[in-house]
Coordinates of C-alpha atoms and ligand atoms in Angstrom, one line a residue:
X1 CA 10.8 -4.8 46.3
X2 CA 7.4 -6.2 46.7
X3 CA 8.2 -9.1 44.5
X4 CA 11.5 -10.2 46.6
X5 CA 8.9 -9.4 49.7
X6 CA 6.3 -11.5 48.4
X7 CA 8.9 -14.7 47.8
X8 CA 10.3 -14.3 51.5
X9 CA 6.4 -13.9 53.2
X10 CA 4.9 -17.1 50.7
X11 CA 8.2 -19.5 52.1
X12 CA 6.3 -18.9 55.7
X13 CA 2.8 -17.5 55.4
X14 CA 0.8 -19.9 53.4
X15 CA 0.1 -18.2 50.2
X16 CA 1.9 -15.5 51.4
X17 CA -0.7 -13.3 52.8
X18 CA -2.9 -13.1 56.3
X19 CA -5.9 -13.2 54.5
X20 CA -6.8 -14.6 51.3
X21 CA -8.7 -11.4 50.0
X22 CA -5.1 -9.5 50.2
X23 CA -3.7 -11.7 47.0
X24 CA -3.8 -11.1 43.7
X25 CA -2.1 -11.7 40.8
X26 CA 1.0 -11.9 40.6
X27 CA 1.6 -10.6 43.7
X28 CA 0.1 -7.7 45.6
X29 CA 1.9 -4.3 46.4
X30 CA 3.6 -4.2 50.3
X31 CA 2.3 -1.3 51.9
X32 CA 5.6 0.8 53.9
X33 CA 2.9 3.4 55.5
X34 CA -0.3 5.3 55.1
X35 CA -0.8 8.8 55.8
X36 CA -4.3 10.5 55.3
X37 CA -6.0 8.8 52.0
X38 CA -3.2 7.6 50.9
X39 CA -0.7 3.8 51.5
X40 CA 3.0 4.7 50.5
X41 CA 4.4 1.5 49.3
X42 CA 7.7 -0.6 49.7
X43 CA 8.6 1.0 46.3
X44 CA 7.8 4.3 47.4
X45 CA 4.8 5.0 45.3
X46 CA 1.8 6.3 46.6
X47 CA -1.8 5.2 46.0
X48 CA -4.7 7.1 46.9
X49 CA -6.5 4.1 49.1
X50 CA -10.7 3.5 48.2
X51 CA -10.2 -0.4 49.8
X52 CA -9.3 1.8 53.1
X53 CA -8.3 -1.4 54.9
X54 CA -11.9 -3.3 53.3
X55 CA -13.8 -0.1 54.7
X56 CA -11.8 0.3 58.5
X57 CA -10.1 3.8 57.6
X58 CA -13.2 5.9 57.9
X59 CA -11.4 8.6 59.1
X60 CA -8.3 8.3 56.8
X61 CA -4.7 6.2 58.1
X62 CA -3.2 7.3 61.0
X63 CA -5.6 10.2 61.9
X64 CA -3.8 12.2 64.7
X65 CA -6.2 12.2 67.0
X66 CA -6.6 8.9 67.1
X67 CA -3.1 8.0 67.5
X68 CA -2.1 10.6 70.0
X69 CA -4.5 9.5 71.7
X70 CA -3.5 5.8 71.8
X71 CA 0.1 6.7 72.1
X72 CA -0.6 8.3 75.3
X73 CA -3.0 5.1 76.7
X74 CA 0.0 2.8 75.7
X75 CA 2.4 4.5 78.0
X76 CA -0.5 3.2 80.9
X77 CA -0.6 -0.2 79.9
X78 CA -1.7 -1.7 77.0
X79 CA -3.8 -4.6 78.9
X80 CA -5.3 -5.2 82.1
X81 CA -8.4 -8.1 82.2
X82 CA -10.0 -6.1 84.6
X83 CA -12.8 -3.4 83.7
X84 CA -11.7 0.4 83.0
X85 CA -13.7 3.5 82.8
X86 CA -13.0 3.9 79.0
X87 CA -15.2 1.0 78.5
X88 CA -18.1 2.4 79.9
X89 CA -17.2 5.7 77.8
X90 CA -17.3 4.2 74.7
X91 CA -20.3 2.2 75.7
X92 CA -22.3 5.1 76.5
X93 CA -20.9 6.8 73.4
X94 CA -22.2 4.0 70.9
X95 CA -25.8 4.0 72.9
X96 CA -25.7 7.7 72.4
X97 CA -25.2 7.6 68.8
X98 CA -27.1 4.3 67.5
X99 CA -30.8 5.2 68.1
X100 CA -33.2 2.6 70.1
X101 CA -30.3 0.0 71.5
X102 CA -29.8 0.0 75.2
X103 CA -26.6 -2.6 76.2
X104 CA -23.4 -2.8 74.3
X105 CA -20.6 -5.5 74.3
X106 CA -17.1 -4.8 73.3
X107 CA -15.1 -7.5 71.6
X108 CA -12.1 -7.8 68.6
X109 CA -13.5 -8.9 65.6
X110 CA -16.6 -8.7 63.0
X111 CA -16.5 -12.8 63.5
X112 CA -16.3 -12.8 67.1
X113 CA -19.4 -10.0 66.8
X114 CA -22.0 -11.8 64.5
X115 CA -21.5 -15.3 65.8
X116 CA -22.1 -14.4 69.3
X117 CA -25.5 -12.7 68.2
X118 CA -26.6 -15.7 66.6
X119 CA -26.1 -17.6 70.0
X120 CA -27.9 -15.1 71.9
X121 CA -30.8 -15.0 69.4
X122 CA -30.8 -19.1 69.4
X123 CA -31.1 -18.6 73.6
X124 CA -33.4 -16.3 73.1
X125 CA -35.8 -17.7 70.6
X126 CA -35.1 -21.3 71.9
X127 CA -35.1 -22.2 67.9
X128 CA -32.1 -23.5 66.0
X129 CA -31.9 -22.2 62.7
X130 CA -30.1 -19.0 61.0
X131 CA -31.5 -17.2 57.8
X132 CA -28.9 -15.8 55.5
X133 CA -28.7 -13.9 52.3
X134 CA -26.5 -15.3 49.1
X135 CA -23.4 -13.4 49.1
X136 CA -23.7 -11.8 52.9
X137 CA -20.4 -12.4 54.7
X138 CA -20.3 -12.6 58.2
X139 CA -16.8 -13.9 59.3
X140 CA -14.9 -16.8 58.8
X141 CA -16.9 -19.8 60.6
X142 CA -19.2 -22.5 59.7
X143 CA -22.7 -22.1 60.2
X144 CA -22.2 -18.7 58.2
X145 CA -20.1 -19.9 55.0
X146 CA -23.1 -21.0 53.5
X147 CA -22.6 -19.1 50.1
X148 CA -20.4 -16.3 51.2
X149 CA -19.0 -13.4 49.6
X150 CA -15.9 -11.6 49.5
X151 CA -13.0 -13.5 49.1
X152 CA -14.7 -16.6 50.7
X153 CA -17.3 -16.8 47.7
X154 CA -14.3 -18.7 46.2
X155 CA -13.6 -21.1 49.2
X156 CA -14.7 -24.6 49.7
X157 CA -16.5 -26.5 52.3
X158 CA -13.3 -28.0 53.3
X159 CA -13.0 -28.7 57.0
X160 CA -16.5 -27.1 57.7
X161 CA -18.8 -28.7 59.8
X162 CA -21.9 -29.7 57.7
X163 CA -24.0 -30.6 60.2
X164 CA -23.4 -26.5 61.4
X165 CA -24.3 -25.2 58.1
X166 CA -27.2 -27.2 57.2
X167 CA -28.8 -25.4 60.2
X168 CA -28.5 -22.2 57.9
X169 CA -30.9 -21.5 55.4
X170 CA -29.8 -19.5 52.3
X171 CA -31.9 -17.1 50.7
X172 CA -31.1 -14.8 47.6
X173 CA -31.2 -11.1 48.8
X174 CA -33.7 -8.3 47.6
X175 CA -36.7 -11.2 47.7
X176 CA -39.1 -10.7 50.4
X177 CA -40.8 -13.3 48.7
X178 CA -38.5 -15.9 49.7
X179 CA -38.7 -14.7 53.1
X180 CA -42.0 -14.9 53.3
X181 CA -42.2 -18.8 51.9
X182 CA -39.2 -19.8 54.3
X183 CA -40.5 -18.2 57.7
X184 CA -44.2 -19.9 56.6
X185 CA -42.8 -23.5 56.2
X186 CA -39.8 -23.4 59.2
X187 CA -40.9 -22.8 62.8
X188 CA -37.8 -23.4 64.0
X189 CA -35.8 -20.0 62.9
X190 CA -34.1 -18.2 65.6
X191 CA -32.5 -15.0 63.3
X192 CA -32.5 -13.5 60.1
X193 CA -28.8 -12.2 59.7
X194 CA -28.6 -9.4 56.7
X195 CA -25.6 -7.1 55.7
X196 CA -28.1 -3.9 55.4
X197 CA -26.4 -2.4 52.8
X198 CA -24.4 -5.6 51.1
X199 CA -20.7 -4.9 50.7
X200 CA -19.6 -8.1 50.4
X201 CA -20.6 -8.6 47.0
X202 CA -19.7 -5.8 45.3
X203 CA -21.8 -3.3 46.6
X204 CA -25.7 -4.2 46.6
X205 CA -28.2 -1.8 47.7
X206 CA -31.5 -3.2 49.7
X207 CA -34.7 -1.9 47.4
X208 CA -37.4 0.5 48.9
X209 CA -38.7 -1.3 52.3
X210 CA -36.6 -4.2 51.6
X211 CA -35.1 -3.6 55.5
X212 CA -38.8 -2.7 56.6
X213 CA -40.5 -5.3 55.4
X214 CA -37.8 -7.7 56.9
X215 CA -38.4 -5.9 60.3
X216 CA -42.5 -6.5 59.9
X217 CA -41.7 -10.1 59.1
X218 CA -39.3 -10.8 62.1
X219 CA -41.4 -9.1 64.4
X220 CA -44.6 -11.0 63.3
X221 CA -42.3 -14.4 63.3
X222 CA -40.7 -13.8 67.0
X223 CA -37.3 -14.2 64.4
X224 CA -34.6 -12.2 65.9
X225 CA -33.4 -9.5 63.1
X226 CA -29.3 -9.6 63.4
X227 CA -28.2 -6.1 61.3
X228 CA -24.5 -7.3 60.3
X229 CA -23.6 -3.2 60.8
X230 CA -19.6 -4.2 60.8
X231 CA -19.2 -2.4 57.1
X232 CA -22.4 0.6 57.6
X233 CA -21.7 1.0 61.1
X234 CA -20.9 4.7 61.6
X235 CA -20.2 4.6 57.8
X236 CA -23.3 5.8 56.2
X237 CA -24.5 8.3 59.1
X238 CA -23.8 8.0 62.8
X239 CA -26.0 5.6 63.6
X240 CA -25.3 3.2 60.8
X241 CA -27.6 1.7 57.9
X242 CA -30.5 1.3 61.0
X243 CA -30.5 5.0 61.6
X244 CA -30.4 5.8 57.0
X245 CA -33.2 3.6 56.9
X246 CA -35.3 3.8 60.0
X247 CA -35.4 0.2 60.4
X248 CA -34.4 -0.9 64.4
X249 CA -33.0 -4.4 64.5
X250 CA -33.3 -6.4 67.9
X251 CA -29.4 -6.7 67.5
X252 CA -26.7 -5.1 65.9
X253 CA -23.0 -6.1 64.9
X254 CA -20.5 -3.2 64.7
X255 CA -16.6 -3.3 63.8
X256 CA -14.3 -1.7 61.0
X257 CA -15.2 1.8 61.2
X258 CA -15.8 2.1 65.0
X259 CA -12.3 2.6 66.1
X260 CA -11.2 3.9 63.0
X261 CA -9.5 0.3 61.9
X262 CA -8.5 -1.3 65.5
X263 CA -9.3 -4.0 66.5
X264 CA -12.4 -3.6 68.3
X265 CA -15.9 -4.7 67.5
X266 CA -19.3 -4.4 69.6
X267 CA -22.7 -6.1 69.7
X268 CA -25.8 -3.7 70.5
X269 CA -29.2 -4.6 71.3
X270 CA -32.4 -4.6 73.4
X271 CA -31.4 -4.8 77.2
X272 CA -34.0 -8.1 77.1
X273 CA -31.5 -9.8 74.4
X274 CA -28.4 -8.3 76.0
X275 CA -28.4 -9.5 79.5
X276 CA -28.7 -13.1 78.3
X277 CA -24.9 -12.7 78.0
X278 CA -23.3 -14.5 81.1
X279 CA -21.9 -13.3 83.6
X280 CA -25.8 -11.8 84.0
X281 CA -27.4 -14.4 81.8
X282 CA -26.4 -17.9 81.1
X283 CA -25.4 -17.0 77.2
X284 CA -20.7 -17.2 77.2
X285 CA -19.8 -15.3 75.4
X286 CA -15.3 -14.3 76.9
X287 CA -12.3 -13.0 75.2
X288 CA -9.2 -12.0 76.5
X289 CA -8.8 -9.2 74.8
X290 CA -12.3 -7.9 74.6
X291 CA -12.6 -4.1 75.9
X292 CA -8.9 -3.8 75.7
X293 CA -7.3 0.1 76.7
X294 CA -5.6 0.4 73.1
X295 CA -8.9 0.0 71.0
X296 CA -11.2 1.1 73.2
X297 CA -8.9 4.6 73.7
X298 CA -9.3 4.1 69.6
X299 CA -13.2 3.9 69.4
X300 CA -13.8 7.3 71.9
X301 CA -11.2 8.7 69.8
X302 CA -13.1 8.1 66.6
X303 CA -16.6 8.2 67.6
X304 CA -15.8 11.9 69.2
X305 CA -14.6 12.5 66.3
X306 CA -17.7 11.4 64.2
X307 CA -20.1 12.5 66.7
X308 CA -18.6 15.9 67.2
X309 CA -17.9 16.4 63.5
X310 CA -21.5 14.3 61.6
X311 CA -22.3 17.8 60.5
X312 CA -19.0 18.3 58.1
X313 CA -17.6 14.7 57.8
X314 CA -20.8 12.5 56.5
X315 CA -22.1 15.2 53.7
X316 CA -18.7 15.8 52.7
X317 CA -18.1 12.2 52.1
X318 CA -21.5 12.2 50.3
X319 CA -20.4 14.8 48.0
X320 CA -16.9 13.1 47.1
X321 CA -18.9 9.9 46.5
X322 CA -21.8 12.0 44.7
X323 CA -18.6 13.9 42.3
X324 CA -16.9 10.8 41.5
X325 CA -19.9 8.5 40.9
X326 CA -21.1 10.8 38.0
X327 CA -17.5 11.1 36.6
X328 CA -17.1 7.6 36.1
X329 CA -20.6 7.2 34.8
X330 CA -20.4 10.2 32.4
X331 CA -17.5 8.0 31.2
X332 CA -18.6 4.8 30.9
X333 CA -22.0 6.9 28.9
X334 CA -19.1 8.4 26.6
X335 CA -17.4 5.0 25.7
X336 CA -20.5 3.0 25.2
X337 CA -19.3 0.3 27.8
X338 CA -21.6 -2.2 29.6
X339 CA -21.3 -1.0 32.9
X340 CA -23.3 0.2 36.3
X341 CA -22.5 1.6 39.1
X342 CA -23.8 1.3 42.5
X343 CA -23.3 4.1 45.5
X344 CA -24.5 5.1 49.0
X345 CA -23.0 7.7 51.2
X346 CA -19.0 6.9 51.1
X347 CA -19.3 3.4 49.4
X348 CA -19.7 2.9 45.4
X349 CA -18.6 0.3 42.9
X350 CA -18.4 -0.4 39.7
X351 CA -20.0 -3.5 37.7
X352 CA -19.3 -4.3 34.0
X353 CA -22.9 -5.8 33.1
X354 CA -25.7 -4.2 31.6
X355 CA -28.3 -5.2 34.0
X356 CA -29.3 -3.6 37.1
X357 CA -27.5 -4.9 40.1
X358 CA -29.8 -6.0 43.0
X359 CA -28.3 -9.4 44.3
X360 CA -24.9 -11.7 44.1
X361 CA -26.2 -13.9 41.2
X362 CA -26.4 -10.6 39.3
X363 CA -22.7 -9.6 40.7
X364 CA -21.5 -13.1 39.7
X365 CA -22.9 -12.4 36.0
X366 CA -20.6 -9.0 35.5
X367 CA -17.7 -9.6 33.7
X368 CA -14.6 -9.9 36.5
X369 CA -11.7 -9.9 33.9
X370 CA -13.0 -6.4 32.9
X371 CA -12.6 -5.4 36.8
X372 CA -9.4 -7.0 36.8
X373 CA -8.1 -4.7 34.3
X374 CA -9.1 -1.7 35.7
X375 CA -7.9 -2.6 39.2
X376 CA -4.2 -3.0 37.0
X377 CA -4.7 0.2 35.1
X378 CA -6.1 2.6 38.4
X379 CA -2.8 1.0 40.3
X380 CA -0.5 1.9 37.3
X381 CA -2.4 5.7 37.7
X382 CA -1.7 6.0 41.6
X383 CA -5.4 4.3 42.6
X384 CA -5.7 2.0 44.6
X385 CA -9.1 0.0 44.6
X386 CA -9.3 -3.7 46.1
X387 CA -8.7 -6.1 43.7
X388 CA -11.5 -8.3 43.8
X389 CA -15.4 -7.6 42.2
X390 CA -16.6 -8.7 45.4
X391 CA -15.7 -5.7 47.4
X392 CA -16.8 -2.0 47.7
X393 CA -14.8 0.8 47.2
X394 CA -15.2 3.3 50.3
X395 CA -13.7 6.6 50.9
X396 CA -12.7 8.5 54.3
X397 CA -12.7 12.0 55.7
X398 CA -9.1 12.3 54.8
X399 CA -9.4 12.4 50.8
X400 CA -9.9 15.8 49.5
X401 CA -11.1 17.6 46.4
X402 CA -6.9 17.2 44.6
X403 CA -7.4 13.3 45.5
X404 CA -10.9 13.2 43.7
X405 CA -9.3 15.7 40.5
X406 CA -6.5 12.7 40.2
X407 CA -8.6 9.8 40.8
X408 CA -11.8 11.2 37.9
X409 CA -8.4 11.5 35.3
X410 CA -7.3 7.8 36.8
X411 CA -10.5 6.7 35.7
X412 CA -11.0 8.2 32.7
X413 CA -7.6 6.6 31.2
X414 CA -8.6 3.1 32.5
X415 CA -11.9 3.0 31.5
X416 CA -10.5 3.2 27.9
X417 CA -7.9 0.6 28.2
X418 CA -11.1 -1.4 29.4
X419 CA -12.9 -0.4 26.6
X420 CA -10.2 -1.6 24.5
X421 CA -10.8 -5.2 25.6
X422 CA -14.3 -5.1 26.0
Ligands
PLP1 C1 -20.3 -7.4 57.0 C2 -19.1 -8.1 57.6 N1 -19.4 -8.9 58.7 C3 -18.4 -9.6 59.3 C4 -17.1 -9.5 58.9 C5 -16.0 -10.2 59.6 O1 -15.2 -9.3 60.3 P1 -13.7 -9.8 60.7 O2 -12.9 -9.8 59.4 O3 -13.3 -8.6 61.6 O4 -13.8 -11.0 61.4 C6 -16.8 -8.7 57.8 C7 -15.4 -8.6 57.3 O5 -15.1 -8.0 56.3 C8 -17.9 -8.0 57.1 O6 -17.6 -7.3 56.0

């Protein structure tokens, strides 16, 4: 079924997906529906999801609260381009549960999210230049495909402006070092951009007062710190990797997990950087769609749900992490492979390299036919993890103690076809 799905969708979507991180070969699975932690497929199997729509489905698929409650908004119109009250809900409701920001704007995408906050922090600043990590991904524009990860780390310049990307410099991440040298010889830096927690690479945790020590920096500089919160925001506690750490940005990007996978993104910060944004400021920043009745019913849905809920929801997704983390590493101990594993709150993945993991050069060293194969052999079990290295496995409120039994056993068979090939 997937196969004769996959001939019809490649004769009219190039390559036959929306987005290139969806293929893989020969052809990926077509997803029917998704209940809870788990995507039924055209064939009528069913996975238990850890890609989770690339980290979206905090709360599991089609949570009932969140859909009732978007059912009942559709029957009032599912667009207006005027302002509603809901906006101002889910404003307040975001300030409420991200510590030190004061202004909020609502838009669609991660993209739309950390491009805008470089403009404001280049009107700001008045400086020109953008400060990114190796393997951060931001969105799919210019300026910040400068060494990408996810599914991008395999793209090519093609059709990119390089006059817009030579503007960005490119740093490796975990080297406060390099920050240091770059910010000395370059006055004209308007923002660091960093992915607090990088999940675009596999999953790369910052070291002790890596974030802090960026913060000092920035601060000292007058460099506008841009925390790219559209994975870790509302995913590691309620108030995203700023509020795990302690570490305030001057601006934060939110999407995925804030409306539990619709379309809806946000940029927070101070109210001095915020009101550049016209109409009070001079900084555009417009979409049609931005603050839309569907998502934003979706966002107070799911933040109520978080907010009212952080007490159950974020240690319990701890302790499934917590369980299956040790499983798999107990494993990998017990078959002597070369492999690490990284985790934080309800993200982990795995890495088959002896070495520590603490940037992409390290990710891009692991051995990726090794993930390959146990992405085929967890799919054959019923698990479905995404299919590239570069991603992080994440898991929702939905999965339960049965799903982490299955998914341990999953392992545990794959691993040893792995080992088999090692
Ligand atoms: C950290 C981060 N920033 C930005 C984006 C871009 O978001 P979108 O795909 O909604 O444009 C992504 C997408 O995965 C992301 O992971």
């Amino acid at each position: 079924m997937s196969a004769s799905l996959f001939n019809r969708a490649k004769e009219i979507i190039p390559g036959g997906v929306n987005s290139p991180v969806r293929f893989y070969e020969p052809y990926p699975f077509f997803a029917s529906y998704g209940k809870g932690s788990k995507i039924i497929t055209e064939e009528h199997d069913t996975l238990i999801d850890y890609c989770l729509g690339y980290g979206s489905v905090l709360l599991g698929h089609a949570y009932v609260d969140v859909i009732n409650a978007v059912k009942a908004q559709l029957d009032k119109g599912n667009i207006f381009c005027v302002p509603t009250e809901k906006e101002i809900r889910l404003s307040e409701l975001i300030i409420e549960m991200i510590p030190n920001m004061e202004m909020v704007r609502l838009m669609n995408t991660g993209l739309e999210s950390t491009m805008h906050s470089i403009r404001l922090a280049r009107a700001f600043t008045k400086k020109k230049k953008v400060v990114k990590f190796d393997g951060c991904y931001h969105g799919a524009y210019d300026y910040v495909l400068v060494s990408p990860g996810s599914s991008a780390s395999s793209a090519s310049d093609e059709g990119n402006l390089q006059s817009s990307m030579k503007e960005t410099l490119l740093l490796p991440y975990n080297d406060i070092a390099a920050i240091e040298d770059v910010v000395k010889q370059d006055e004209d830096i308007a923002c660091i951009i960093v992915e607090p927690v990088l999940a675009n690479m596999g999953l790369v945790l910052p070291m002790a007062d890596y974030l802090s020590k960026l913060r000092k920096i920035t601060e000292k500089e007058e460099i506008v710190l841009i925390f790219d919160e559209v994975v870790t925001g509302f995913r590691l506690s309620p108030g995203g990797a700023s509020e795990y750490f302690g570490v305030t940005p001057d601006i934060m990007t939110l999407a995925k997990s804030i409306g539990n996978g619709f379309p809806l993104s946000a940029i927070v910060g101070k109210k001095k950087i915020m009101e550049l944004l016209s109409p009070k400021g001079t900084v555009f920043q417009g979409s049609t769609y931005a603050g839309n009745p569907t998502s934003v019913t979706a966002g107070i849905a799911t933040l109520e749900k978080l907010k009212d809920f952080k007490n159950d929801l974020y240690p319990k997704l701890s302790r499934f992490s917590d369980t299956l983390t040790i499983g798999i590493k107990d494993h990998i101990k017990d078959l002597k492979i070369g492999a690490s594993v990284n985790h934080i709150s309800s993200m982990f993945q795995l890495f088959f390299t002896h070495e520590q993991i603490k940037n992409a050069s390290d990710v891009r060293k692991s051995n990726q036919l090794l993930y390959k194969k146990l992405f085929s052999e967890l799919l054959k079990s019923g698990i479905f993890i995404p299919p590239s290295q570069f991603e992080t496995c994440f898991i929702s409120y939905s999965h339960d103690d049965d799903d982490i039994d299955k998914t341990m056993d999953a392992f545990a068979k794959a691993l040893k076809k792995v080992k088999e090939i090692e």
